[in-house]
Coordinates of C-alpha atoms and ligand atoms in Angstrom, one line a residue:
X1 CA 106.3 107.4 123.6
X2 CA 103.0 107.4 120.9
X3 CA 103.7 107.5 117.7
X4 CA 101.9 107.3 115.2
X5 CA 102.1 105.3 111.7
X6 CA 99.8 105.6 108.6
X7 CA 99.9 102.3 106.0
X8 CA 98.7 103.1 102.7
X9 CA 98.2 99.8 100.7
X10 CA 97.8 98.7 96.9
X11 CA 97.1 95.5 95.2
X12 CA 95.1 92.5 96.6
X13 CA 94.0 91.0 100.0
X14 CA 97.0 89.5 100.5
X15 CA 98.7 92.8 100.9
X16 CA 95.0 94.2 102.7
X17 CA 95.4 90.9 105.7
X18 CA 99.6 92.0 105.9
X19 CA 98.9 95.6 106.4
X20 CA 96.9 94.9 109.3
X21 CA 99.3 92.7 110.9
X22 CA 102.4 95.2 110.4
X23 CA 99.7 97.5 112.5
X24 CA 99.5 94.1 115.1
X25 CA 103.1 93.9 115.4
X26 CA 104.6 98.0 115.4
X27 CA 101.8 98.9 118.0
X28 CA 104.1 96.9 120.2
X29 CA 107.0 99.6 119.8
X30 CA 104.7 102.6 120.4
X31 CA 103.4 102.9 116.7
X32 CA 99.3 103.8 116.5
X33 CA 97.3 103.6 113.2
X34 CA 96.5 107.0 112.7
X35 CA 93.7 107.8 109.9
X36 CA 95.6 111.3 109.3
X37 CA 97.9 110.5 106.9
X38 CA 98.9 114.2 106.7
X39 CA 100.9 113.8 110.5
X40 CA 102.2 110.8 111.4
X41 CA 106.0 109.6 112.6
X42 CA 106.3 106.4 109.9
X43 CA 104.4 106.1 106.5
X44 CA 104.6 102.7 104.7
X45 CA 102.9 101.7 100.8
X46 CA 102.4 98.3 100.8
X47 CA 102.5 97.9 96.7
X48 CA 101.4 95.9 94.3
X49 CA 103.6 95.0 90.8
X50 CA 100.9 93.0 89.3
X51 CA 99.9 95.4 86.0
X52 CA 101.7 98.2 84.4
X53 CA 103.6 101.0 86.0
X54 CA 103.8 99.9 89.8
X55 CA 106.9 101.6 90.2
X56 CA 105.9 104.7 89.0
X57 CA 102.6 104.8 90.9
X58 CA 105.1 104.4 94.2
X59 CA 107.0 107.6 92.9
X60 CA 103.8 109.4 92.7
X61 CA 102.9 108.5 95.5
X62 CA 105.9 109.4 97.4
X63 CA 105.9 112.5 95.4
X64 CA 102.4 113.4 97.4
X65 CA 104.1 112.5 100.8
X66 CA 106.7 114.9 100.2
X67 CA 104.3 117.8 99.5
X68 CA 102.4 117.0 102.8
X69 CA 105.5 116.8 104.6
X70 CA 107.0 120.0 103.2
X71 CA 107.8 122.0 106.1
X72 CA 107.3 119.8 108.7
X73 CA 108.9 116.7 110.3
X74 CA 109.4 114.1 107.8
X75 CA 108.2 110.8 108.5
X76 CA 109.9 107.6 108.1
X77 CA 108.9 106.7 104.9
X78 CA 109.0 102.6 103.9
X79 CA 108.2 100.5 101.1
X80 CA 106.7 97.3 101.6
X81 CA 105.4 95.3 99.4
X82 CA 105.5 93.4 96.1
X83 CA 107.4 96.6 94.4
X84 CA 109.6 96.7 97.4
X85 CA 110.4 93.0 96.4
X86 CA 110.9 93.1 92.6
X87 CA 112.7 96.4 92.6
X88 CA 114.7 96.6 96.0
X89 CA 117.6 98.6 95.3
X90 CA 116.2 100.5 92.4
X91 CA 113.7 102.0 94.8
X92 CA 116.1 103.0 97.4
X93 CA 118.5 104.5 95.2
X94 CA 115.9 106.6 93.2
X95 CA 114.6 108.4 95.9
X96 CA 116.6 110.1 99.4
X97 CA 113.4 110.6 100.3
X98 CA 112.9 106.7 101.0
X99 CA 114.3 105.6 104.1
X100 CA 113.3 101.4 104.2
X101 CA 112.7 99.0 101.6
X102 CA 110.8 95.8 102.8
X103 CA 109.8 92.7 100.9
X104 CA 106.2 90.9 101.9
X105 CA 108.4 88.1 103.6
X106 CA 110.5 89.9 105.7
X107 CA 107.9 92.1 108.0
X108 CA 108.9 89.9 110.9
X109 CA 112.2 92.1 110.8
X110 CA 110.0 95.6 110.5
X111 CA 110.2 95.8 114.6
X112 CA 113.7 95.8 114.6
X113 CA 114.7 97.9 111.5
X114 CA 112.3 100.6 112.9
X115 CA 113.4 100.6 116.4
X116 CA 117.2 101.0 115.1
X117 CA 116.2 103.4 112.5
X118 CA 118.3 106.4 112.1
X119 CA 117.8 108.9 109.3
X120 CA 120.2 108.5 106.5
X121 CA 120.6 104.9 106.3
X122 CA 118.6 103.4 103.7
X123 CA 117.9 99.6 104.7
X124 CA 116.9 97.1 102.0
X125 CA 114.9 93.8 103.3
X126 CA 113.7 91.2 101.0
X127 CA 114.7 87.9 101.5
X128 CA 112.4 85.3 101.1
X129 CA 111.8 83.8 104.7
X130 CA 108.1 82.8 104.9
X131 CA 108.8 80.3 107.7
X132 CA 109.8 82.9 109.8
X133 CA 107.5 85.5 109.3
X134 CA 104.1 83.4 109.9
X135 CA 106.0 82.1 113.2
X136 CA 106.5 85.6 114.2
X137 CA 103.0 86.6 113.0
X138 CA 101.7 83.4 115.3
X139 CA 102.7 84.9 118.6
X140 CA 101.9 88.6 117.6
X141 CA 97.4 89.3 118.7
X142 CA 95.4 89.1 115.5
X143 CA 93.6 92.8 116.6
X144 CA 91.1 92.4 113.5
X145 CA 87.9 93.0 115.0
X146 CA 85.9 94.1 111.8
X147 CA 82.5 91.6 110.7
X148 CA 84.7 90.4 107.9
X149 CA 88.4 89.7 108.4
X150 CA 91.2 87.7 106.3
X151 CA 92.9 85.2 107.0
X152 CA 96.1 84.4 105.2
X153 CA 97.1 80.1 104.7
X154 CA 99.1 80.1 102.0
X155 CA 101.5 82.1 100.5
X156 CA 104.0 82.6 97.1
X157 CA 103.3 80.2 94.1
X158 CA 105.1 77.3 92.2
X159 CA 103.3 77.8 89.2
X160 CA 105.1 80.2 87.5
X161 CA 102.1 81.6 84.6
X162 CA 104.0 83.2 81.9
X163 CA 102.7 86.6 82.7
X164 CA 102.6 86.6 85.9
X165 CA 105.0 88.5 88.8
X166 CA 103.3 86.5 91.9
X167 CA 106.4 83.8 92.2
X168 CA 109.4 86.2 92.0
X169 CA 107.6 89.1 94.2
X170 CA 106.3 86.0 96.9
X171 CA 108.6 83.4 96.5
X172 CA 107.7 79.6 96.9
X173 CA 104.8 77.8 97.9
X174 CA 104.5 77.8 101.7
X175 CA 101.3 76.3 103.7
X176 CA 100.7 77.5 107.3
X177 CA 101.1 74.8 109.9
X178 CA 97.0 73.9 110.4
X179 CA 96.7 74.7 114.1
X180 CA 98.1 77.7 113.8
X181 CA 95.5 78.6 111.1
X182 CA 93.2 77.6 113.5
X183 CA 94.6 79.2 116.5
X184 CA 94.3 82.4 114.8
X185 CA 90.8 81.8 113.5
X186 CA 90.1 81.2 117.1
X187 CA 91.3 84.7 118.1
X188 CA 89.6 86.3 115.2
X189 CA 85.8 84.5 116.6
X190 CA 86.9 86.2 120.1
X191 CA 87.5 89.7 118.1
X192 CA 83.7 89.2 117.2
X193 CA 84.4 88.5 113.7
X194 CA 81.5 86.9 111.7
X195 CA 83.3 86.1 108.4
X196 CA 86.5 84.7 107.4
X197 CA 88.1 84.8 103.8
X198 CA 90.7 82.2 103.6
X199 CA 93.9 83.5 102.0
X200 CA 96.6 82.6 99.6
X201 CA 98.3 83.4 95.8
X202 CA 97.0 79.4 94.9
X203 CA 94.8 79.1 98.4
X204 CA 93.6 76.0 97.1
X205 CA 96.7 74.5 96.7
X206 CA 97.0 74.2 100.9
X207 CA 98.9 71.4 101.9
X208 CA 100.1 70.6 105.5
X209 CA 101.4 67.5 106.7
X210 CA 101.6 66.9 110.8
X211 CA 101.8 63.4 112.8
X212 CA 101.4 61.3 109.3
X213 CA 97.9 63.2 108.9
X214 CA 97.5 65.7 105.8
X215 CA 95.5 68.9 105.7
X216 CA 94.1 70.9 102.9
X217 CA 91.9 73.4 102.6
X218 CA 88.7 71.4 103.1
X219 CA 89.5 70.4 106.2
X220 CA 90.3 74.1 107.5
X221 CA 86.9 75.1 105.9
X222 CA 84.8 72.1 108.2
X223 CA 86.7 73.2 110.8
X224 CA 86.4 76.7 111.0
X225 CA 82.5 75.5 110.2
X226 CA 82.1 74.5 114.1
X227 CA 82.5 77.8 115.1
X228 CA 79.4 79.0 116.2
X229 CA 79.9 82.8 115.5
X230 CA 81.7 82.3 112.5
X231 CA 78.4 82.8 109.9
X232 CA 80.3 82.9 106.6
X233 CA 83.1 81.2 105.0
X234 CA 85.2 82.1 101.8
X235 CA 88.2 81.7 100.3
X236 CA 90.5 83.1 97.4
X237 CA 92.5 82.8 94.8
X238 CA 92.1 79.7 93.8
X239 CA 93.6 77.9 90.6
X240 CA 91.9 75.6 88.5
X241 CA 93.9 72.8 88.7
X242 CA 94.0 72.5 92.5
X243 CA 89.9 71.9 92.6
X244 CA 90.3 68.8 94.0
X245 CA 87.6 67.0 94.7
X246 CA 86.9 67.0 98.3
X247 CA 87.5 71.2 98.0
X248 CA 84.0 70.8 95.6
X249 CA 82.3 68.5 97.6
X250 CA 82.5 71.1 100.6
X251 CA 79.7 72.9 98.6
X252 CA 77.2 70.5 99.1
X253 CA 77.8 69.7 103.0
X254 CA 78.9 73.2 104.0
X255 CA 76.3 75.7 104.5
X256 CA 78.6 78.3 105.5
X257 CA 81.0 78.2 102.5
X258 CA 79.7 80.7 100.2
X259 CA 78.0 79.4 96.8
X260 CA 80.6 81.8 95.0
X261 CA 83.7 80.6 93.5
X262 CA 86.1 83.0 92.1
X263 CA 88.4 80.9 89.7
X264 CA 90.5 82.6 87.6
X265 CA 90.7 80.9 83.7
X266 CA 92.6 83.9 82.2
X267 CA 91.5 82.8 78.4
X268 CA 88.9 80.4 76.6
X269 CA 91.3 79.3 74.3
X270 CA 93.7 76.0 74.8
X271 CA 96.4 77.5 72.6
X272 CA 96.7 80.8 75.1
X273 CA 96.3 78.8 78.0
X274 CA 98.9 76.8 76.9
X275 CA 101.5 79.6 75.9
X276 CA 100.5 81.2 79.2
X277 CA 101.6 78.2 81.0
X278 CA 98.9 77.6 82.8
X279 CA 99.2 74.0 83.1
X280 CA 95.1 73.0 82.5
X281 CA 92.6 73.3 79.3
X282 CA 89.2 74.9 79.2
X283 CA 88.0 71.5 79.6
X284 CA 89.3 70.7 82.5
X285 CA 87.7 73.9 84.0
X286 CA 84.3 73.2 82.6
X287 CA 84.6 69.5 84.8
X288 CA 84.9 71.7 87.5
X289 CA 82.2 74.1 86.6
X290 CA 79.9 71.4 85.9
X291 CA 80.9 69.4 89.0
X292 CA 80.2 72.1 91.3
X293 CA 77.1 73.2 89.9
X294 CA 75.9 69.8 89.6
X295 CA 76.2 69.2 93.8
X296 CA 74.9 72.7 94.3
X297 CA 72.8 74.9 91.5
X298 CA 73.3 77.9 93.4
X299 CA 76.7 78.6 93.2
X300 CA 78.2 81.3 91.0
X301 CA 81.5 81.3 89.5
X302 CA 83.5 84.6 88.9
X303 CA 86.7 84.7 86.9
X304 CA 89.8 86.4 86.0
X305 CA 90.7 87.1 82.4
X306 CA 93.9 88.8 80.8
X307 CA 92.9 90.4 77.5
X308 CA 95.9 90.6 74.6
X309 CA 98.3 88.3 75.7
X310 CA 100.7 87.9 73.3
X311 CA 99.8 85.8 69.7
X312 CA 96.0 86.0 71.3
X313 CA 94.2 85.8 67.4
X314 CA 90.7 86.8 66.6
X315 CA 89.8 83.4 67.0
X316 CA 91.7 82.9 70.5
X317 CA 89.4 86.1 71.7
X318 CA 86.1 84.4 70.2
X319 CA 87.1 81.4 72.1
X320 CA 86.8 83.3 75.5
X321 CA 83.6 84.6 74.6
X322 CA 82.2 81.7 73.2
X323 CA 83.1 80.5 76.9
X324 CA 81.0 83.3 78.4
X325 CA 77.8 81.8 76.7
X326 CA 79.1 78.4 78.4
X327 CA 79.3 79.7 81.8
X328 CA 77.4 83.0 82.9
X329 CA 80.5 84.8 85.3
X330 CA 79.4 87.1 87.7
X331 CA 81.6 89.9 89.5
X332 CA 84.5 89.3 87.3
X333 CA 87.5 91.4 86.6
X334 CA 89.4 91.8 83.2
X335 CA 92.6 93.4 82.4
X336 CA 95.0 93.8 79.2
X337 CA 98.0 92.1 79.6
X338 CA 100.9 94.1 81.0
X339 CA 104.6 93.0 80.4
X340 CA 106.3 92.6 83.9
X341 CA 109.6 92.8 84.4
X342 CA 111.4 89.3 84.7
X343 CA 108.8 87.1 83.3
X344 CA 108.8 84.9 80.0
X345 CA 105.8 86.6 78.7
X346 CA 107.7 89.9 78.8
X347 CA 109.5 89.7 75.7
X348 CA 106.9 88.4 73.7
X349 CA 105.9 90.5 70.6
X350 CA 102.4 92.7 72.0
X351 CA 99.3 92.5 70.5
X352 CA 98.5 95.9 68.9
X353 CA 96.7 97.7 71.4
X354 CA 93.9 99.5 69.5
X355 CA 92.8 95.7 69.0
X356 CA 93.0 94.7 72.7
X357 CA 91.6 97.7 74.2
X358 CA 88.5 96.4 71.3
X359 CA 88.8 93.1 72.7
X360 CA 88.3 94.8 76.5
X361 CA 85.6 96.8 75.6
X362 CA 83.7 93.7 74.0
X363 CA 84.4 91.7 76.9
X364 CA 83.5 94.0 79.5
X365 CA 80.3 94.6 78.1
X366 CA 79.0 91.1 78.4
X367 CA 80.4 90.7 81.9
X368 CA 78.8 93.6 83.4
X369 CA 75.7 92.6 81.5
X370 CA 75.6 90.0 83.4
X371 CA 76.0 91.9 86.8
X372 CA 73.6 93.9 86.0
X373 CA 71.3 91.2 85.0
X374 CA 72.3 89.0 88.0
X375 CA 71.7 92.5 90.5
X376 CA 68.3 93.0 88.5
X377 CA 67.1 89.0 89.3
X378 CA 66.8 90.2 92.6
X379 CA 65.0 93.3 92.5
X380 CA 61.8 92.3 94.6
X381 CA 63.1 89.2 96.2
X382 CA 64.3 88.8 99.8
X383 CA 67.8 88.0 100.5
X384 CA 70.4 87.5 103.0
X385 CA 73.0 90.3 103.6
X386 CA 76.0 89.8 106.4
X387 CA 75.8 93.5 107.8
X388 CA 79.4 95.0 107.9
X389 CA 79.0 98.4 108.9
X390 CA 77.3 102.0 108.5
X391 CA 77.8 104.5 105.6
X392 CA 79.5 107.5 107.0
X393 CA 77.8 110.0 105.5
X394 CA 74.5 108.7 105.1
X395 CA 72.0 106.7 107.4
X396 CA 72.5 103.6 105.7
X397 CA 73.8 100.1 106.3
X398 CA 76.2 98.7 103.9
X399 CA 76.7 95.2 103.9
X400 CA 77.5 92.1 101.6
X401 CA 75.7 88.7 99.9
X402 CA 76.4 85.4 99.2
X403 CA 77.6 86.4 96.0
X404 CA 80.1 89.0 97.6
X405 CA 77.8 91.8 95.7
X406 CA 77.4 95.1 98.1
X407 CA 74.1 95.9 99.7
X408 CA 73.3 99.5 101.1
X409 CA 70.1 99.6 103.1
X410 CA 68.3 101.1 106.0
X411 CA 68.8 100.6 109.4
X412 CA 70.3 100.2 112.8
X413 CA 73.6 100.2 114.1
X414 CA 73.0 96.6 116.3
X415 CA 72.4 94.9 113.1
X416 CA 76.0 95.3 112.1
X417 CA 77.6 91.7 112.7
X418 CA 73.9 89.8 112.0
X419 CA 72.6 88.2 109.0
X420 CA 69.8 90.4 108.2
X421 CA 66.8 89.8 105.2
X422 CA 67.0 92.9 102.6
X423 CA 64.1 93.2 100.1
X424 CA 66.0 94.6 97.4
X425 CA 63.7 97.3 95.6
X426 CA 66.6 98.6 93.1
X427 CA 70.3 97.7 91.6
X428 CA 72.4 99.1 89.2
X429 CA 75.8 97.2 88.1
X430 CA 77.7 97.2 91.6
X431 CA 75.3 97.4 94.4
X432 CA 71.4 96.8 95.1
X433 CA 69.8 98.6 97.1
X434 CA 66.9 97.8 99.9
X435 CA 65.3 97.8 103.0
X436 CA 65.3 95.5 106.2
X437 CA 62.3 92.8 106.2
X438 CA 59.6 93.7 109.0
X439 CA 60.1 91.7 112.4
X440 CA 63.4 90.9 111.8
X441 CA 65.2 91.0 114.8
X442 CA 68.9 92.2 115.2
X443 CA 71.0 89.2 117.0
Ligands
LIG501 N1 96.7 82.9 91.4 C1 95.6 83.4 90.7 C2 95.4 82.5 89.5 O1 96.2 81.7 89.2 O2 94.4 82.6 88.9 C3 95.8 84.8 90.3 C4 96.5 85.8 91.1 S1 97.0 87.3 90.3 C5 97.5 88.1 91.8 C6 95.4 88.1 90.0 C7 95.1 88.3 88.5 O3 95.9 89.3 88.0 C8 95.3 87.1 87.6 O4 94.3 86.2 87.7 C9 95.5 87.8 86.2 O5 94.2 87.9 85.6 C10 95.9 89.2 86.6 N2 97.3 89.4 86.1 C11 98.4 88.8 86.5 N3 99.5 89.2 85.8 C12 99.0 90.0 84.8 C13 99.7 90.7 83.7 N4 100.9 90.6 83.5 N5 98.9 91.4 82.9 C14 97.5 91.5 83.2 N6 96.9 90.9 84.2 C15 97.6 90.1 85.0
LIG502 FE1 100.4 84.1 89.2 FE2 98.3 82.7 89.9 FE3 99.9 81.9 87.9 FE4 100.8 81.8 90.4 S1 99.0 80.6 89.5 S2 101.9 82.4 88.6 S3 99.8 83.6 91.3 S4 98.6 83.7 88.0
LIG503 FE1 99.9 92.6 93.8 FE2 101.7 91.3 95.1 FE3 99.1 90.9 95.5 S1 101.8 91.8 93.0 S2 98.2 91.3 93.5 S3 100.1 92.7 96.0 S4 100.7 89.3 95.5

C-alpha cells in the first residue's frame, strides 16, 4: 500500500544530502515524498543543535503538527537528526505525541523501526554506527536527479572546537571507502546531475586507505573531474588546518573545482582561537589564503565567524576586523556564540550581550558590504551561471555562479542543466539579476 511521508529538515547540507536518502531508502516500504505536509502517514524533522534553542524549535514545531493533525489521523511523527542525538530520551519523554527518536547514524535502522512500528511504543535510536549506515546507504539508488546534488564523504569530527556540538551529535571521524564515493557519483552523472558538492563536518580532512594506496579529497575531486557531464565541482566544510597542499594545488589544474573556498576561521584573534580550541593561528590561515590566491587570483574565500565567545575583549573583536581588511570574504555567515549543552565552552562566563549583538551589527555591515560590492562588480559584465531550475511564480530562471551567489534571469526551460552567459544588469546584496547573452544555445 502508498503511503505517504513528508521530511521537514533544519540545519546544514549534511542533514539536506540525509533527508534525501531516508526518502531513497523508505520508498522501498511503500513511503512517497509527499509535498503536502498537511496529510501524510509518517512525518520526520531532521534537526539541527548547532545555535540556541534547537530543542525548543522541535517543540514548536511539533506543536504545528498537532494542530494540522487535529481531527484527523495522526501520522507517525519521528525525530531525526542532530537534536534527536544530543537529547534522545528527553525528546521522547517530553512529548506522547513523538512516536521515534533517530540519531543521524542510525537511519540504516529507519526501514525496520517503521515497518514494526506500532503506536504507543516510543523507540529511541542513536548509536553511533557510521560504518553501517554508509554500507547500507551504498546498496540503496541515489534518486537525486536535481542540476545540483550532494554528496556526503566524510562524516562526525575529531576536533572537538570548544563551542561546538558537531562531535557529540556525529560522533567520530569516518571517511567513505573511495569507490564507493565514486560509485555513487557515477549514479548521480546517470540521474543527469551537473554539479556535485562534496560533503563532510571536516570534508577536507578525507582520508581512505585501500591496497597500500591513500585517498583524500584531491584525488576524489580529479576524479569526479573526468566525468564529462559533471560541469561543476565543490566541496564543504572545510577546516583550516586540513588545507593540505595538494587540496590547494587542485585550484590551479582543476577547471571545474569552483574558485570559492568557504573556510571557516571563527575569530582574527590568536588568543580566541586558541581558547576555542581550534588547533591553528590566523597565520597559518593567511599561508593558506595567500597560497591559494597566489596559484589562482580568482578565487574567493568565504568564512564562518562566532561573535562573543567567551573572554572575546575589544581588542580580540578589532583583531577579526582588522582581518577583514586582510582578506575581502564574500558570502559569509556570522553568528553570536550560543552555549550548547555538553561542551567546554558552555560554562564559560558570557560576554554581555548588548556588546556582542554591537560586535554583530559591526561585523555584519562590512561583510555584506562586501557582497554588495562583490554583486555590484558585475553589474554590466557577462558571466557564467549553472541553470538549476524555474521560479514558480514568475517566468524566470534561477540559477547559481562560481561564487555560489544566486542569479534570476530570463528564459527557457531547456536551459535548466546548461551553463548559460547572464549579462547581469542589476544586484542587490543576495542575488543579481540579468538576462541570457544573444546566440547562446541551450545544450
Ligand atoms: N567544521 C566546520 C569548521 O570547523 O569550521 C564548521 C561546522 S559548524 C556545523 C558551522 C558553523 O557553526 C561553525 O563554523 C561556527 O561558526 C558555527 N557554530 C558552531 N557552534 C556554534 C556555537 N556554539 N555558537 C555559535 N556558532 C556556532
Ligand atoms: Fe565543530 Fe568544525 Fe570544530 Fe569539528 S572542526 S568541532 S565540526 S567547528
Ligand atoms: Fe546542525 Fe548537525 Fe549540521 S548540528 S549544522 S545539522 S551537523
Amino acid at each position: 500500500m502508498k503511503k505517504k511521508v513528508f521530511i521537514k529538515t533544519f540545519g546544514c547540507q549534511m542533514n539536506e544530502y540525509d533527508s534525501n536518502r531516508i526518502y531513497d531508502s523508505i520508498s522501498k516500504i511503500g513511503y512517497h515524498k509527499s509535498d503536502d505536509q498537511n496529510n501524510v502517514d509518517c512525518y520526520i524533522l531532521n534537526t539541527c543543535h548547532i545555535r540556541d534553542k534547537a530543542k525548543e524549535k522541535v517543540f514548536h514545531e511539533i506543536g504545528r503538527v498537532k494542530k494540522i493533525y487535529r481531527g484527523k489521523n495522526k501520522p507517525i511523527m519521528v525525530v531525526a537528526g542532530c537534536v534527536a542525538q544530543a537529547e534522545n530520551q528527553e525528546v521522547l519523554n517530553r512529548d506522547p505525541y513523538i512516536d521515534i527518536v533517530i540519531g543521524p547514524q542510525s537511519y540504516h535502522k529507519m526501514n525496520d523501526i517503521l515497518e514494526n512500528h506500532i503506536f504507543k511504543k516510543k523507540i529511541e535510536e542513536t548509536e553511533f554506527d557510521s560504518v553501517s549506515k554508509f554500507r547500507y546507504y551504498d546498496e540503496i539508488e541515489n534518486k537525486n536527479d536535481n542540476v545540483s546534488a550532494y554528496l556526503t564523504i566524510q562524516e562526525g569530527c575529531d576536533k572537538f572546537c570548544h563551542f561546538c556540538v558537531v562531535p557529540y551529535t556525529r560522533g567520530p571521524e569516518y571517511s567513505r571507502p573511495f569507490n564507493q564515493i565514486i560509485n555513487e557519483a557515477e549514479q548521480l552523472v546517470k540521474n543527469g546531475v551537473k554539479e556535485i558538492t562534496l560533503l563532510g563536518q571536516n570534508v577536507n580532512a578525507y582520508y581512505f586507505k585501500a591496497n597500500n594506496k591513500e585517498y583524500r579529497i584531491s584525488d576524489l575531486i580529479n576524479h569526479i573531474d573526468k566525468f564529462n557531464e559533471i560541469k561543476r565541482i565543490r566541496y564543504t566544510t572545510s577546516h583550516p588546518k586540513d588545507m593540505t597542499d595538494d587540496l590547494i594545488e587542485c585550484y590551479k589544474k582543476n577547471k571545474k573545482l569552483m574558485p570559492f573556498v568557504h573556510l571557516p576561521i571563527q575569530s582574527g584573534s590568536d588568543r580566541i582561537l586558541k581558547l576555542m580550541n581550534r588547533k591553528h593561528k590566523v597565520e597559518d590561515y593567511l599561508e593558506v589564503y595567500f597560497k591559494i590566491k597566489k596559484l589562482n587570483p580568482d578565487v574567493e574565500f568565504s568564512s564562518d565567524f562566532i561573535i562573543g565567545y567567551p573572554g572575546e575583549s575589544e581588542k580580540d573583536f578589532s583583531e577579526t576586523m582588522k582581518l577583514l581588511e586582510k582578506i575581502r570574504f564574500v558570502n559569509s555567515f556570522s553568528f553570536i556564540f550560543s552555549p550548547r549543552p555538553g561542551t567546554t565552552a558552555s560554562n564559560l562566563e558570557m560576554v554581555d550581550s548588548e556588546i556582542s549583538k554591537k560586535r554583530l551589527i559591526i561585523i555584519q555591515e562590512k561583510l555584506f558590504n562586501n557582497q554588495i560590492e562583490l554583486n555590484k562588480s558585475m553589474e554590466g559584465k557577462k558571466i557564467e551561471v549553472l541553470v538549476e531550475n524555474k521560479m514558480s511564480d514568475q517566468n524566470k530562471l534561477f540559477g547559481r555562479n562560481k561564487y555560489l551567489s544566486s542569479v534570476i534571469f530570463k528564459g527557457s526551460e531547456n536551459h535548466i542543466g546548461s551553463l548559460v552567459n547572464v549579462r547581469i544588469n542589476n544586484s542587490n546584496q543576495n542575488t543579481l539579476f540579468g538576462e541570457i547573452e544573444k546566440n547562446m544555445k541551450a545544450a
